[in-house]
Each structure stands twice: as structure tokens, then as C-alpha cells.
Amino acid sequence: QTPVQIAAVNPYNIRLAGEICDGLRIHPFSTPSYTREVIWPNVRKGAARSSRSLAGFEMVGGGFIATGPDEAAVRQAREDARYRIAFYASTPSYLPVLEHHGWEALGGELRALTRQGRWDDMANRIPDDMLDAFCVAGTYDTIAAEARAVYAGLVDALSFPLPRDLDTPDDRYLNALAGIKAIPPSSEELKGGMG
């Protein structure tokens, strides 16, 4: 049987994943807090509704990873993430994430900028603390430890950016990727003891 996973942000669809799916692909516009306090509880509610175990349920992704071979590349990746966060925050569908953090007013401000066509002004509205809530950052030498500190026991797999050179990724990239793969998967506690 082919495993079925869906992407979800809002509680209804998250519960649906827990009720009938084999996994959930977390949208990048999510924070570890939202994953722990909104996504997992709703997955458990969905599983309980259909009296199913979450054994084998796979929680994939969450947030942005800003990495590269040096600090300049990391800074650029963070700014790219800031731009994407601003775009997603302007979308009403993602309002629950903003509400969870008390940032809903910013969502309205960003929506107003989109109506005015002021796309280039949006990223400037995302403060560093908000960026840090969505984005784990570090060079290839440090990113696995940074991601482990945030995601160990919270998710089962993370999306990791591709290297600049797909044909011959350097050893630092490969070591970082191996470190990401070694992050401990979601805990039994989060799965509600149903893992």
C-alpha cells in the first residue's frame, strides 16, 4: 500500500491527517511552537477520532533551514527566508500560525501591502525574532547541531536545502546532511503514547 501524506496548516486538515493519513508534511510557514502546541495535538485528535495508532505516522519538515558553506551564504539564505515568510504571512490561509504567536496584526499589514503592490516592502516588516522563530540557521559545519536543538523529538524528517553543486557536493555539505538525518525522530509523548 502506498503511504498517503498531506500538507496542512489549519487544524481541520491537520486532524484529517491524523485520522486517515500516514503522515503530515508541515508547511515551511510553521514554527516549532506551532508544531508542538497545535499540529501534534490536532494529529492526536484525528487519530483518536478513528481509533487508530500513530505508529509509523511520519511528521515531515517544519520551518526554514538557512545554510551554506560560509556566513555570507547563511545571511543570504536567511534573507531569502525572510522574504518567503513575509509572503506567507500576507496570506489569510496561514493566519492560524500568526494568531498562535500573537502576530495577527502583522498579517493584516502585509495583506495591505500586497493590495498596494508593495511586494518589495514586505520583507522589511519581518523582525529578526520572528525570522528566528521560523528559521534555523548555520553554516554546513554548525547547521546539524542547530537543527537538532530545535527539532529533535519533534519531527521525523526535515527538508534540507540542496547544495550549490548537485553533481559534486562538498564533504561539509554531506556531513551536514548526515547530521540532519541523524536527528532523533518524533517522540512517543507527542504521538500520545500511540506510537
Coordinates of N, CA and C in Angstrom, one line a residue:
Q1 N 0.8 -1.2 0.0 CA 0.0 0.0 0.0 C 0.9 1.2 0.0
T2 N 0.6 2.2 -0.9 CA 1.3 3.4 -1.0 C 1.0 4.3 0.2
P3 N 2.0 4.8 1.0 CA 1.7 5.7 2.1 C 1.1 7.0 1.5
V4 N 0.1 7.6 2.3 CA -0.5 8.8 1.9 C -0.2 9.9 2.9
Q5 N 0.4 11.0 2.5 CA 0.7 12.1 3.3 C 0.0 13.4 2.7
I6 N -0.4 14.3 3.6 CA -0.9 15.6 3.1 C -0.2 16.7 3.8
A7 N -0.2 17.8 3.1 CA 0.3 19.1 3.7 C -0.9 19.8 4.4
A8 N -0.6 20.4 5.6 CA -1.7 21.0 6.3 C -1.1 22.1 7.2
V9 N -1.9 23.2 7.4 CA -1.5 24.2 8.3 C -2.7 24.5 9.3
N10 N -3.9 24.4 8.8 CA -5.1 24.7 9.6 C -5.5 23.4 10.4
P11 N -6.1 23.6 11.6 CA -6.4 22.5 12.5 C -7.3 21.4 11.8
Y12 N -8.3 21.8 11.0 CA -9.2 20.8 10.4 C -8.4 19.8 9.5
N13 N -7.5 20.3 8.7 CA -6.7 19.5 7.8 C -5.7 18.7 8.6
I14 N -5.1 19.3 9.6 CA -4.2 18.5 10.5 C -4.9 17.3 11.1
R15 N -6.1 17.5 11.6 CA -6.9 16.4 12.2 C -7.1 15.3 11.2
L16 N -7.4 15.8 9.9 CA -7.7 14.8 8.9 C -6.4 14.0 8.6
A17 N -5.2 14.6 8.7 CA -4.0 13.8 8.5 C -3.9 12.7 9.6
G18 N -4.2 13.1 10.9 CA -4.2 12.1 12.0 C -5.2 11.1 11.8
E19 N -6.4 11.4 11.3 CA -7.5 10.5 11.1 C -7.3 9.4 10.1
I20 N -6.7 9.8 8.9 CA -6.7 8.9 7.8 C -5.4 8.7 7.0
C21 N -4.4 9.6 7.4 CA -3.1 9.6 6.6 C -2.0 8.9 7.3
D22 N -0.9 8.6 6.5 CA 0.3 8.0 7.0 C 1.3 9.0 7.5
G23 N 1.0 10.3 7.2 CA 2.0 11.3 7.6 C 1.4 12.7 7.3
L24 N 2.2 13.7 7.7 CA 1.8 15.1 7.5 C 3.1 15.8 7.1
R25 N 3.0 16.6 6.0 CA 4.1 17.4 5.6 C 3.8 18.9 6.1
I26 N 4.6 19.3 7.0 CA 4.4 20.6 7.6 C 4.8 21.7 6.6
H27 N 4.0 22.7 6.5 CA 4.3 23.8 5.6 C 5.5 24.5 6.2
P28 N 6.4 25.1 5.4 CA 7.6 25.8 6.0 C 7.1 27.0 6.9
F29 N 5.9 27.5 6.6 CA 5.4 28.6 7.4 C 4.8 28.0 8.7
S30 N 5.7 27.5 9.5 CA 5.4 26.9 10.8 C 6.6 27.0 11.7
T31 N 6.3 27.1 13.0 CA 7.3 27.3 14.0 C 7.4 26.0 14.8
P32 N 8.5 25.7 15.5 CA 8.5 24.6 16.4 C 7.4 24.7 17.5
S33 N 7.1 25.9 17.9 CA 6.0 26.0 18.9 C 4.6 25.6 18.3
Y34 N 4.4 26.1 17.1 CA 3.1 25.7 16.4 C 3.0 24.2 16.2
T35 N 4.2 23.6 15.8 CA 4.2 22.2 15.6 C 3.9 21.4 16.9
R36 N 4.5 21.8 18.0 CA 4.3 21.2 19.2 C 2.9 21.4 19.8
E37 N 2.5 22.7 19.8 CA 1.3 23.0 20.5 C 0.0 23.0 19.7
V38 N 0.1 23.0 18.4 CA -1.1 23.0 17.5 C -1.2 21.7 16.6
I39 N -0.1 21.5 15.9 CA -0.1 20.4 14.9 C -0.2 19.1 15.6
W40 N 0.7 18.8 16.5 CA 0.7 17.4 17.2 C -0.6 17.2 17.9
P41 N -1.2 18.1 18.7 CA -2.4 17.8 19.4 C -3.6 17.6 18.4
N42 N -3.6 18.2 17.3 CA -4.6 18.0 16.3 C -4.4 16.7 15.6
V43 N -3.2 16.3 15.3 CA -2.9 15.0 14.8 C -3.5 13.9 15.7
R44 N -3.2 14.1 17.0 CA -3.7 13.1 18.0 C -5.2 13.1 18.1
K45 N -5.9 14.2 18.0 CA -7.3 14.3 17.9 C -7.9 13.5 16.7
G46 N -7.3 13.7 15.6 CA -7.7 13.0 14.4 C -7.5 11.5 14.5
A47 N -6.4 11.1 15.1 CA -6.2 9.6 15.3 C -7.2 9.1 16.3
A48 N -7.5 9.8 17.3 CA -8.4 9.3 18.3 C -9.8 9.2 17.7
R49 N -10.2 10.1 16.8 CA -11.5 10.1 16.1 C -11.7 8.7 15.4
S50 N -10.6 8.2 14.8 CA -10.7 7.0 14.0 C -10.1 5.8 14.8
S51 N -9.8 6.0 16.1 CA -9.3 5.0 17.0 C -8.1 4.3 16.3
R52 N -7.2 5.1 15.8 CA -6.0 4.5 15.1 C -4.7 4.9 15.9
S53 N -3.8 4.0 15.7 CA -2.5 4.2 16.3 C -1.7 5.2 15.4
L54 N -0.8 5.9 16.0 CA 0.1 6.8 15.2 C 1.5 6.1 15.0
A55 N 1.5 4.8 15.2 CA 2.7 4.0 14.9 C 3.0 4.1 13.4
G56 N 4.2 4.5 13.0 CA 4.5 4.7 11.6 C 4.1 6.0 11.0
F57 N 3.4 6.9 11.8 CA 3.0 8.2 11.3 C 4.2 9.0 11.1
E58 N 4.4 9.7 10.0 CA 5.6 10.5 9.8 C 5.3 11.9 9.7
M59 N 6.0 12.7 10.6 CA 5.9 14.2 10.6 C 7.1 14.7 9.8
V60 N 6.8 15.4 8.7 CA 7.9 15.8 7.8 C 8.0 17.3 7.8
G61 N 9.2 17.8 8.0 CA 9.5 19.2 7.8 C 9.1 20.2 8.9
G62 N 9.0 21.4 8.6 CA 8.7 22.4 9.5 C 9.8 23.5 9.5
G63 N 9.3 24.7 9.2 CA 10.2 25.9 9.2 C 11.2 25.9 8.0
F64 N 12.1 26.8 8.1 CA 13.1 27.0 7.0 C 14.5 26.7 7.6
I65 N 15.3 26.2 6.8 CA 16.7 26.0 7.1 C 17.6 26.9 6.2
A66 N 18.3 27.8 6.9 CA 19.2 28.7 6.1 C 20.6 28.2 6.4
T67 N 21.2 27.7 5.3 CA 22.6 27.2 5.5 C 23.4 27.4 4.2
G68 N 24.7 27.2 4.3 CA 25.6 27.3 3.2 C 27.0 27.1 3.7
P69 N 28.0 27.2 2.8 CA 29.4 26.9 3.2 C 30.0 28.0 4.1
D70 N 29.4 29.2 4.1 CA 30.1 30.3 4.9 C 29.0 31.2 5.4
E71 N 29.4 32.1 6.3 CA 28.4 33.1 6.9 C 27.7 33.9 5.9
A72 N 28.4 34.3 4.8 CA 27.7 35.1 3.8 C 26.6 34.4 3.2
A73 N 26.8 33.1 2.9 CA 25.7 32.3 2.3 C 24.5 32.1 3.3
V74 N 24.9 32.0 4.5 CA 23.8 31.8 5.6 C 23.0 33.1 5.7
R75 N 23.7 34.3 5.7 CA 23.0 35.6 5.7 C 22.0 35.7 4.5
Q76 N 22.5 35.3 3.3 CA 21.6 35.4 2.2 C 20.4 34.5 2.3
A77 N 20.7 33.3 2.7 CA 19.6 32.3 2.9 C 18.6 32.8 3.9
R78 N 19.0 33.4 5.0 CA 18.1 34.0 6.0 C 17.2 35.1 5.3
E79 N 17.8 35.9 4.5 CA 17.1 37.0 3.9 C 16.1 36.4 2.9
D80 N 16.5 35.3 2.2 CA 15.5 34.7 1.3 C 14.3 34.1 2.1
A81 N 14.6 33.5 3.3 CA 13.6 33.0 4.1 C 12.7 34.2 4.6
R82 N 13.3 35.3 5.0 CA 12.5 36.4 5.5 C 11.5 36.9 4.4
Y83 N 11.9 36.9 3.1 CA 11.0 37.3 2.1 C 9.9 36.3 1.9
R84 N 10.2 35.0 2.0 CA 9.1 34.0 1.9 C 8.2 34.0 3.1
I85 N 8.7 34.3 4.3 CA 7.9 34.4 5.5 C 6.9 35.6 5.3
A86 N 7.4 36.7 4.8 CA 6.5 37.8 4.6 C 5.4 37.5 3.6
F87 N 5.7 36.8 2.6 CA 4.7 36.4 1.6 C 3.7 35.5 2.2
Y88 N 4.1 34.5 2.9 CA 3.1 33.6 3.5 C 2.3 34.3 4.6
A89 N 2.9 35.2 5.4 CA 2.2 35.9 6.4 C 1.1 36.8 5.9
S90 N 1.3 37.1 4.6 CA 0.2 38.0 4.0 C -1.0 37.2 3.5
T91 N -0.9 35.9 3.6 CA -1.9 35.0 3.1 C -2.9 34.6 4.2
P92 N -4.2 34.9 4.0 CA -5.2 34.6 5.1 C -5.2 33.1 5.5
S93 N -4.9 32.2 4.6 CA -4.9 30.8 4.9 C -3.9 30.4 6.1
Y94 N -2.9 31.2 6.2 CA -1.8 30.9 7.2 C -2.0 31.8 8.5
L95 N -3.2 32.4 8.6 CA -3.4 33.2 9.8 C -3.3 32.5 11.1
P96 N -3.7 31.2 11.2 CA -3.6 30.5 12.5 C -2.2 30.5 13.1
V97 N -1.2 30.4 12.2 CA 0.2 30.4 12.7 C 0.5 31.8 13.3
L98 N 0.1 32.8 12.6 CA 0.3 34.2 13.2 C -0.5 34.3 14.5
E99 N -1.7 33.9 14.5 CA -2.5 34.0 15.8 C -1.9 33.3 16.9
H100 N -1.3 32.1 16.7 CA -0.7 31.3 17.7 C 0.4 32.1 18.4
H101 N 1.1 33.0 17.7 CA 2.2 33.8 18.2 C 1.8 35.2 18.6
G102 N 0.6 35.6 18.3 CA 0.2 37.0 18.6 C 0.6 38.0 17.5
W103 N 0.8 37.5 16.3 CA 1.3 38.3 15.2 C 0.2 38.6 14.2
E104 N -1.0 38.4 14.5 CA -2.1 38.6 13.5 C -2.1 40.0 12.9
A105 N -1.8 41.0 13.7 CA -1.8 42.4 13.2 C -0.8 42.6 12.0
L106 N 0.3 41.9 12.1 CA 1.3 41.9 11.1 C 0.7 41.3 9.8
G107 N 0.0 40.3 9.9 CA -0.7 39.7 8.8 C -1.5 40.7 8.0
G108 N -2.3 41.4 8.8 CA -3.2 42.5 8.1 C -2.3 43.5 7.5
E109 N -1.3 43.9 8.1 CA -0.4 45.0 7.5 C 0.2 44.4 6.2
L110 N 0.7 43.2 6.2 CA 1.3 42.6 5.0 C 0.2 42.4 3.9
R111 N -1.0 42.0 4.2 CA -2.1 41.9 3.2 C -2.3 43.3 2.6
A112 N -2.3 44.4 3.4 CA -2.5 45.7 2.8 C -1.3 46.0 1.8
L113 N -0.1 45.6 2.1 CA 1.0 45.9 1.2 C 0.8 45.1 -0.1
T114 N 0.3 43.9 0.0 CA 0.1 43.2 -1.3 C -1.0 43.8 -2.1
R115 N -2.0 44.4 -1.5 CA -3.1 45.1 -2.3 C -2.5 46.3 -2.9
Q116 N -1.5 46.9 -2.3 CA -0.9 48.1 -2.9 C 0.2 47.8 -3.9
G117 N 0.5 46.5 -4.0 CA 1.6 46.0 -4.9 C 3.0 46.3 -4.4
R118 N 3.1 46.5 -3.1 CA 4.4 46.9 -2.5 C 5.1 45.6 -2.0
W119 N 5.3 44.7 -2.9 CA 6.0 43.4 -2.6 C 7.3 43.6 -2.0
D120 N 8.1 44.5 -2.5 CA 9.5 44.7 -2.0 C 9.6 45.3 -0.6
D121 N 8.5 45.8 -0.1 CA 8.5 46.4 1.2 C 8.1 45.4 2.3
M122 N 7.6 44.2 1.9 CA 7.1 43.3 2.8 C 8.2 42.6 3.7
A123 N 9.3 42.2 3.2 CA 10.3 41.5 4.0 C 10.8 42.4 5.1
N124 N 10.9 43.7 4.8 CA 11.4 44.6 5.9 C 10.5 44.6 7.1
R125 N 9.2 44.2 7.0 CA 8.3 44.1 8.1 C 8.5 42.9 9.0
I126 N 9.4 42.0 8.6 CA 9.6 40.8 9.4 C 10.8 41.0 10.3
P127 N 10.6 41.2 11.6 CA 11.7 41.4 12.5 C 12.5 40.1 12.7
D128 N 13.8 40.3 13.2 CA 14.7 39.2 13.4 C 14.1 38.1 14.3
D129 N 13.4 38.5 15.4 CA 12.9 37.5 16.3 C 11.9 36.6 15.6
M130 N 11.1 37.2 14.7 CA 10.1 36.4 14.0 C 10.8 35.5 13.0
L131 N 11.8 36.0 12.3 CA 12.6 35.2 11.4 C 13.2 34.0 12.1
D132 N 13.7 34.3 13.3 CA 14.4 33.2 14.1 C 13.4 32.2 14.5
A133 N 12.1 32.6 14.7 CA 11.1 31.6 15.1 C 10.8 30.6 14.0
F134 N 10.9 31.0 12.8 CA 10.6 30.2 11.6 C 11.8 29.5 11.0
C135 N 13.0 30.1 11.3 CA 14.2 29.7 10.5 C 15.4 29.3 11.4
V136 N 15.9 28.1 11.2 CA 17.1 27.6 11.8 C 18.3 27.9 10.9
A137 N 19.4 28.5 11.4 CA 20.4 29.0 10.5 C 21.8 28.5 11.1
G138 N 22.7 28.3 10.1 CA 24.1 27.9 10.5 C 24.8 27.5 9.2
T139 N 26.1 27.5 9.3 CA 26.9 27.0 8.2 C 26.8 25.5 8.1
Y140 N 27.4 24.9 7.1 CA 27.4 23.5 7.0 C 28.0 22.8 8.2
D141 N 29.0 23.5 8.8 CA 29.6 23.0 10.0 C 28.8 23.0 11.3
T142 N 27.8 23.9 11.3 CA 27.0 24.0 12.5 C 25.5 23.7 12.4
I143 N 25.0 23.6 11.2 CA 23.6 23.5 11.0 C 22.9 22.3 11.6
A144 N 23.6 21.1 11.5 CA 23.0 19.9 12.1 C 22.8 20.1 13.6
A145 N 23.8 20.6 14.3 CA 23.6 20.9 15.8 C 22.5 21.9 16.0
E146 N 22.4 22.9 15.2 CA 21.3 23.9 15.4 C 20.0 23.3 15.2
A147 N 19.8 22.5 14.1 CA 18.6 21.9 13.8 C 18.2 20.8 14.9
R148 N 19.2 20.1 15.3 CA 19.0 19.1 16.4 C 18.4 19.7 17.6
A149 N 18.9 20.9 18.0 CA 18.5 21.6 19.2 C 17.0 22.0 19.1
V150 N 16.5 22.2 17.9 CA 15.2 22.7 17.7 C 14.2 21.5 17.4
Y151 N 14.7 20.6 16.6 CA 13.7 19.6 16.0 C 13.9 18.2 16.6
A152 N 14.9 17.9 17.4 CA 15.0 16.5 18.0 C 13.7 16.1 18.7
G153 N 13.2 15.0 18.4 CA 12.0 14.5 19.0 C 10.7 15.2 18.6
L154 N 10.8 16.2 17.7 CA 9.6 16.9 17.3 C 9.0 16.5 15.9
V155 N 9.9 16.2 15.0 CA 9.6 15.7 13.6 C 10.4 14.5 13.3
D156 N 10.0 13.8 12.2 CA 10.7 12.6 11.8 C 11.7 12.9 10.6
A157 N 11.5 13.9 9.9 CA 12.4 14.2 8.8 C 12.3 15.7 8.5
L158 N 13.4 16.2 8.0 CA 13.4 17.7 7.7 C 13.8 17.8 6.2
S159 N 13.3 18.8 5.6 CA 13.7 19.2 4.2 C 15.0 20.0 4.4
F160 N 16.0 19.6 3.6 CA 17.4 20.2 3.7 C 17.7 20.8 2.3
P161 N 18.1 22.0 2.3 CA 18.4 22.7 1.0 C 19.5 21.9 0.2
L162 N 19.3 21.9 -1.1 CA 20.2 21.3 -2.0 C 21.6 22.0 -2.0
P163 N 22.7 21.3 -2.3 CA 24.0 22.0 -2.4 C 24.0 22.8 -3.7
R164 N 25.0 23.8 -3.7 CA 25.1 24.6 -4.9 C 25.5 23.7 -6.1
D165 N 26.4 22.7 -5.9 CA 26.8 21.9 -7.0 C 26.2 20.5 -6.7
L166 N 25.2 20.2 -7.5 CA 24.5 18.9 -7.3 C 25.3 17.7 -7.7
D167 N 26.2 17.9 -8.6 CA 27.0 16.7 -9.1 C 28.1 16.4 -8.1
T168 N 28.7 17.3 -7.5 CA 29.8 17.1 -6.5 C 29.7 17.9 -5.3
P169 N 28.7 17.6 -4.4 CA 28.6 18.3 -3.2 C 29.8 18.1 -2.3
D170 N 30.3 19.1 -1.6 CA 31.5 19.0 -0.8 C 31.2 18.2 0.5
D171 N 32.3 17.8 1.1 CA 32.2 17.0 2.3 C 31.5 17.6 3.4
R172 N 31.7 19.0 3.5 CA 31.0 19.7 4.6 C 29.5 19.6 4.4
Y173 N 29.0 19.7 3.2 CA 27.6 19.6 2.9 C 27.1 18.1 3.3
L174 N 27.9 17.2 2.8 CA 27.5 15.8 3.1 C 27.5 15.4 4.6
N175 N 28.4 16.0 5.3 CA 28.4 15.8 6.8 C 27.2 16.4 7.4
A176 N 26.9 17.6 6.9 CA 25.7 18.3 7.5 C 24.4 17.5 7.2
L177 N 24.3 17.0 6.0 CA 23.2 16.2 5.6 C 23.1 14.9 6.5
A178 N 24.2 14.3 6.7 CA 24.2 13.1 7.6 C 23.8 13.5 9.0
G179 N 24.2 14.7 9.5 CA 23.8 15.1 10.8 C 22.3 15.4 10.9
I180 N 21.8 15.9 9.8 CA 20.3 16.2 9.8 C 19.6 14.9 9.8
K181 N 20.0 13.9 9.1 CA 19.4 12.6 9.0 C 19.4 11.9 10.4
A182 N 20.4 12.2 11.2 CA 20.6 11.5 12.5 C 19.8 12.2 13.6
I183 N 19.1 13.2 13.3 CA 18.3 13.9 14.4 C 17.2 12.9 14.9
P184 N 17.1 12.7 16.2 CA 16.1 11.8 16.7 C 14.7 12.1 16.2
P185 N 13.9 11.1 15.8 CA 12.5 11.3 15.3 C 11.5 11.8 16.4
S186 N 10.3 12.0 16.0 CA 9.3 12.5 16.9 C 9.1 11.5 18.1
S187 N 8.8 12.1 19.2 CA 8.8 11.3 20.5 C 7.4 10.6 20.6
E188 N 7.5 9.5 21.4 CA 6.2 8.8 21.8 C 5.3 9.7 22.5
E189 N 5.8 10.6 23.3 CA 5.0 11.6 24.1 C 4.1 12.4 23.1
L190 N 4.8 12.9 22.1 CA 4.0 13.7 21.1 C 3.0 12.9 20.4
K191 N 3.3 11.6 20.1 CA 2.3 10.8 19.5 C 1.2 10.3 20.4
G192 N 1.3 10.7 21.6 CA 0.2 10.4 22.6 C 0.3 9.0 23.1
G193 N 1.6 8.5 23.1 CA 1.8 7.1 23.6 C 1.2 6.1 22.7
M194 N 0.8 6.5 21.4 CA 0.2 5.6 20.5 C 1.2 5.2 19.4
G195 N 2.5 5.5 19.6 CA 3.5 5.3 18.5 C 3.8 3.8 18.4

